[in-house]
JSON list of C-alpha atoms in Angstrom, two decimals:
[
{"chain": "K", "resi": 370, "resn": "UNK", "atom": "CA", "xyz": [0.01, 0.06, 0.08]},
{"chain": "K", "resi": 371, "resn": "UNK", "atom": "CA", "xyz": [2.94, 2.53, 0.84]},
{"chain": "K", "resi": 372, "resn": "UNK", "atom": "CA", "xyz": [4.12, 2.14, -2.84]},
{"chain": "K", "resi": 373, "resn": "UNK", "atom": "CA", "xyz": [0.77, 3.37, -4.17]},
{"chain": "K", "resi": 374, "resn": "UNK", "atom": "CA", "xyz": [0.53, 6.06, -1.60]},
{"chain": "K", "resi": 375, "resn": "UNK", "atom": "CA", "xyz": [3.72, 7.26, -1.76]},
{"chain": "K", "resi": 376, "resn": "UNK", "atom": "CA", "xyz": [6.24, 5.96, -4.54]},
{"chain": "K", "resi": 377, "resn": "UNK", "atom": "CA", "xyz": [9.93, 6.65, -3.90]},
{"chain": "K", "resi": 378, "resn": "UNK", "atom": "CA", "xyz": [11.28, 6.33, -7.57]},
{"chain": "K", "resi": 379, "resn": "UNK", "atom": "CA", "xyz": [10.07, 8.52, -10.48]},
{"chain": "K", "resi": 380, "resn": "UNK", "atom": "CA", "xyz": [9.67, 5.38, -12.69]},
{"chain": "K", "resi": 381, "resn": "UNK", "atom": "CA", "xyz": [7.18, 4.17, -10.41]},
{"chain": "K", "resi": 382, "resn": "UNK", "atom": "CA", "xyz": [5.19, 7.44, -9.80]},
{"chain": "K", "resi": 383, "resn": "UNK", "atom": "CA", "xyz": [5.08, 7.50, -13.73]},
{"chain": "K", "resi": 384, "resn": "UNK", "atom": "CA", "xyz": [3.68, 3.73, -14.00]},
{"chain": "K", "resi": 385, "resn": "UNK", "atom": "CA", "xyz": [1.06, 4.32, -11.29]},
{"chain": "K", "resi": 386, "resn": "UNK", "atom": "CA", "xyz": [0.00, 7.68, -12.98]},
{"chain": "K", "resi": 387, "resn": "UNK", "atom": "CA", "xyz": [-0.35, 5.80, -16.20]},
{"chain": "K", "resi": 388, "resn": "UNK", "atom": "CA", "xyz": [-3.13, 3.30, -14.82]},
{"chain": "K", "resi": 389, "resn": "UNK", "atom": "CA", "xyz": [-6.61, 4.52, -16.14]},
{"chain": "K", "resi": 390, "resn": "UNK", "atom": "CA", "xyz": [-8.72, 5.60, -13.49]},
{"chain": "K", "resi": 391, "resn": "UNK", "atom": "CA", "xyz": [-12.49, 5.84, -13.37]},
{"chain": "K", "resi": 392, "resn": "UNK", "atom": "CA", "xyz": [-11.98, 9.25, -11.54]},
{"chain": "K", "resi": 393, "resn": "UNK", "atom": "CA", "xyz": [-9.99, 10.57, -14.16]},
{"chain": "K", "resi": 394, "resn": "UNK", "atom": "CA", "xyz": [-12.64, 9.90, -16.83]},
{"chain": "K", "resi": 395, "resn": "UNK", "atom": "CA", "xyz": [-11.81, 11.89, -20.04]},
{"chain": "K", "resi": 396, "resn": "UNK", "atom": "CA", "xyz": [-8.41, 12.87, -19.29]},
{"chain": "K", "resi": 397, "resn": "UNK", "atom": "CA", "xyz": [-5.35, 12.12, -21.05]},
{"chain": "K", "resi": 398, "resn": "UNK", "atom": "CA", "xyz": [-3.32, 9.38, -19.37]},
{"chain": "K", "resi": 399, "resn": "UNK", "atom": "CA", "xyz": [0.25, 10.25, -18.26]},
{"chain": "K", "resi": 400, "resn": "UNK", "atom": "CA", "xyz": [2.75, 8.73, -20.53]},
{"chain": "K", "resi": 401, "resn": "UNK", "atom": "CA", "xyz": [6.87, 8.10, -19.41]},
{"chain": "K", "resi": 402, "resn": "UNK", "atom": "CA", "xyz": [8.72, 10.10, -22.14]},
{"chain": "K", "resi": 403, "resn": "UNK", "atom": "CA", "xyz": [11.11, 8.35, -24.45]},
{"chain": "K", "resi": 404, "resn": "UNK", "atom": "CA", "xyz": [11.73, 4.75, -24.90]},
{"chain": "K", "resi": 405, "resn": "UNK", "atom": "CA", "xyz": [13.07, 2.00, -22.78]},
{"chain": "K", "resi": 406, "resn": "UNK", "atom": "CA", "xyz": [16.61, 1.39, -22.96]},
{"chain": "K", "resi": 407, "resn": "UNK", "atom": "CA", "xyz": [18.11, -1.52, -25.22]},
{"chain": "K", "resi": 408, "resn": "UNK", "atom": "CA", "xyz": [18.85, -4.32, -22.83]},
{"chain": "K", "resi": 409, "resn": "UNK", "atom": "CA", "xyz": [21.97, -5.00, -24.82]},
{"chain": "K", "resi": 410, "resn": "UNK", "atom": "CA", "xyz": [22.98, -1.30, -24.42]},
{"chain": "K", "resi": 411, "resn": "UNK", "atom": "CA", "xyz": [21.85, -0.35, -20.73]},
{"chain": "K", "resi": 412, "resn": "UNK", "atom": "CA", "xyz": [23.22, 3.14, -20.17]},
{"chain": "K", "resi": 413, "resn": "UNK", "atom": "CA", "xyz": [25.66, 3.76, -17.67]},
{"chain": "K", "resi": 414, "resn": "UNK", "atom": "CA", "xyz": [24.34, 5.17, -14.09]},
{"chain": "K", "resi": 415, "resn": "UNK", "atom": "CA", "xyz": [20.79, 4.66, -13.64]},
{"chain": "K", "resi": 416, "resn": "UNK", "atom": "CA", "xyz": [19.09, 2.92, -16.46]},
{"chain": "K", "resi": 417, "resn": "UNK", "atom": "CA", "xyz": [16.18, 5.35, -16.04]},
{"chain": "K", "resi": 418, "resn": "UNK", "atom": "CA", "xyz": [18.06, 8.59, -16.43]},
{"chain": "K", "resi": 419, "resn": "UNK", "atom": "CA", "xyz": [17.52, 9.32, -19.85]},
{"chain": "K", "resi": 420, "resn": "UNK", "atom": "CA", "xyz": [13.61, 9.30, -19.28]},
{"chain": "K", "resi": 421, "resn": "UNK", "atom": "CA", "xyz": [13.64, 10.63, -15.60]},
{"chain": "K", "resi": 422, "resn": "UNK", "atom": "CA", "xyz": [12.27, 14.07, -15.05]},
{"chain": "K", "resi": 423, "resn": "UNK", "atom": "CA", "xyz": [14.41, 14.02, -11.79]},
{"chain": "K", "resi": 424, "resn": "UNK", "atom": "CA", "xyz": [17.81, 12.96, -13.62]},
{"chain": "K", "resi": 425, "resn": "UNK", "atom": "CA", "xyz": [20.95, 14.97, -12.59]},
{"chain": "K", "resi": 426, "resn": "UNK", "atom": "CA", "xyz": [24.78, 14.33, -13.27]},
{"chain": "K", "resi": 427, "resn": "UNK", "atom": "CA", "xyz": [25.10, 11.71, -10.85]},
{"chain": "K", "resi": 428, "resn": "UNK", "atom": "CA", "xyz": [22.11, 9.78, -12.34]},
{"chain": "K", "resi": 429, "resn": "UNK", "atom": "CA", "xyz": [24.28, 9.41, -15.83]},
{"chain": "K", "resi": 430, "resn": "UNK", "atom": "CA", "xyz": [27.56, 7.88, -14.18]},
{"chain": "K", "resi": 431, "resn": "UNK", "atom": "CA", "xyz": [26.64, 6.29, -10.74]},
{"chain": "K", "resi": 432, "resn": "UNK", "atom": "CA", "xyz": [24.54, 3.44, -10.61]},
{"chain": "K", "resi": 433, "resn": "UNK", "atom": "CA", "xyz": [21.98, 3.91, -7.40]},
{"chain": "K", "resi": 434, "resn": "UNK", "atom": "CA", "xyz": [22.44, 1.25, -4.70]},
{"chain": "K", "resi": 435, "resn": "UNK", "atom": "CA", "xyz": [19.20, 0.34, -2.82]},
{"chain": "K", "resi": 436, "resn": "UNK", "atom": "CA", "xyz": [18.55, 2.76, -0.39]},
{"chain": "K", "resi": 437, "resn": "UNK", "atom": "CA", "xyz": [16.25, 1.76, 2.53]},
{"chain": "K", "resi": 438, "resn": "UNK", "atom": "CA", "xyz": [12.79, 3.68, 2.52]},
{"chain": "K", "resi": 439, "resn": "UNK", "atom": "CA", "xyz": [11.46, 1.69, 5.21]},
{"chain": "K", "resi": 440, "resn": "UNK", "atom": "CA", "xyz": [11.79, -1.70, 7.12]},
{"chain": "K", "resi": 441, "resn": "UNK", "atom": "CA", "xyz": [10.46, -3.53, 4.01]},
{"chain": "K", "resi": 442, "resn": "UNK", "atom": "CA", "xyz": [10.97, -0.98, 1.01]},
{"chain": "K", "resi": 443, "resn": "UNK", "atom": "CA", "xyz": [13.83, 0.01, -0.89]},
{"chain": "K", "resi": 444, "resn": "UNK", "atom": "CA", "xyz": [14.61, 2.43, -3.75]},
{"chain": "K", "resi": 445, "resn": "UNK", "atom": "CA", "xyz": [17.24, 2.40, -6.52]},
{"chain": "K", "resi": 446, "resn": "UNK", "atom": "CA", "xyz": [17.09, 6.18, -6.82]},
{"chain": "K", "resi": 447, "resn": "UNK", "atom": "CA", "xyz": [19.66, 8.90, -5.88]},
{"chain": "K", "resi": 448, "resn": "UNK", "atom": "CA", "xyz": [16.86, 11.16, -5.08]},
{"chain": "K", "resi": 449, "resn": "UNK", "atom": "CA", "xyz": [14.26, 8.72, -3.53]},
{"chain": "K", "resi": 450, "resn": "UNK", "atom": "CA", "xyz": [13.63, 11.19, -0.42]},
{"chain": "K", "resi": 451, "resn": "UNK", "atom": "CA", "xyz": [12.88, 13.93, -2.73]},
{"chain": "K", "resi": 452, "resn": "UNK", "atom": "CA", "xyz": [10.83, 11.86, -5.11]},
{"chain": "K", "resi": 453, "resn": "UNK", "atom": "CA", "xyz": [8.88, 10.35, -1.99]},
{"chain": "K", "resi": 454, "resn": "UNK", "atom": "CA", "xyz": [7.82, 13.86, -0.85]},
{"chain": "K", "resi": 455, "resn": "UNK", "atom": "CA", "xyz": [7.53, 15.96, -4.09]},
{"chain": "K", "resi": 456, "resn": "UNK", "atom": "CA", "xyz": [4.09, 16.41, -5.36]},
{"chain": "K", "resi": 457, "resn": "UNK", "atom": "CA", "xyz": [5.17, 18.18, -8.47]},
{"chain": "K", "resi": 458, "resn": "UNK", "atom": "CA", "xyz": [6.30, 15.11, -10.26]},
{"chain": "K", "resi": 459, "resn": "UNK", "atom": "CA", "xyz": [3.25, 12.86, -11.62]},
{"chain": "K", "resi": 460, "resn": "UNK", "atom": "CA", "xyz": [1.97, 10.60, -8.88]},
{"chain": "K", "resi": 461, "resn": "UNK", "atom": "CA", "xyz": [-0.90, 8.27, -8.67]},
{"chain": "K", "resi": 462, "resn": "UNK", "atom": "CA", "xyz": [-3.00, 10.81, -6.86]},
{"chain": "K", "resi": 463, "resn": "UNK", "atom": "CA", "xyz": [-2.65, 13.57, -9.40]}
]
């Protein structure tokens, strides 16, 4: 339930916002920009960085470790704290 209420990765937020919902009838669905990476040529750093609205220089060079979000949750995003608390990025409640 925590993932739906408070996603800690921009990709998760994008996926949740792209789900059709009855309370958004008639509204355009959110789409994550760009294309998934070629699995034979995954970019260095975070594999999501070319499509991420939060990407910064560190994302292009350093693969994020799994950061503990809670006792039973982790996020592979350098900016998981900012994502968790940022209402400006797409989210399931938008």
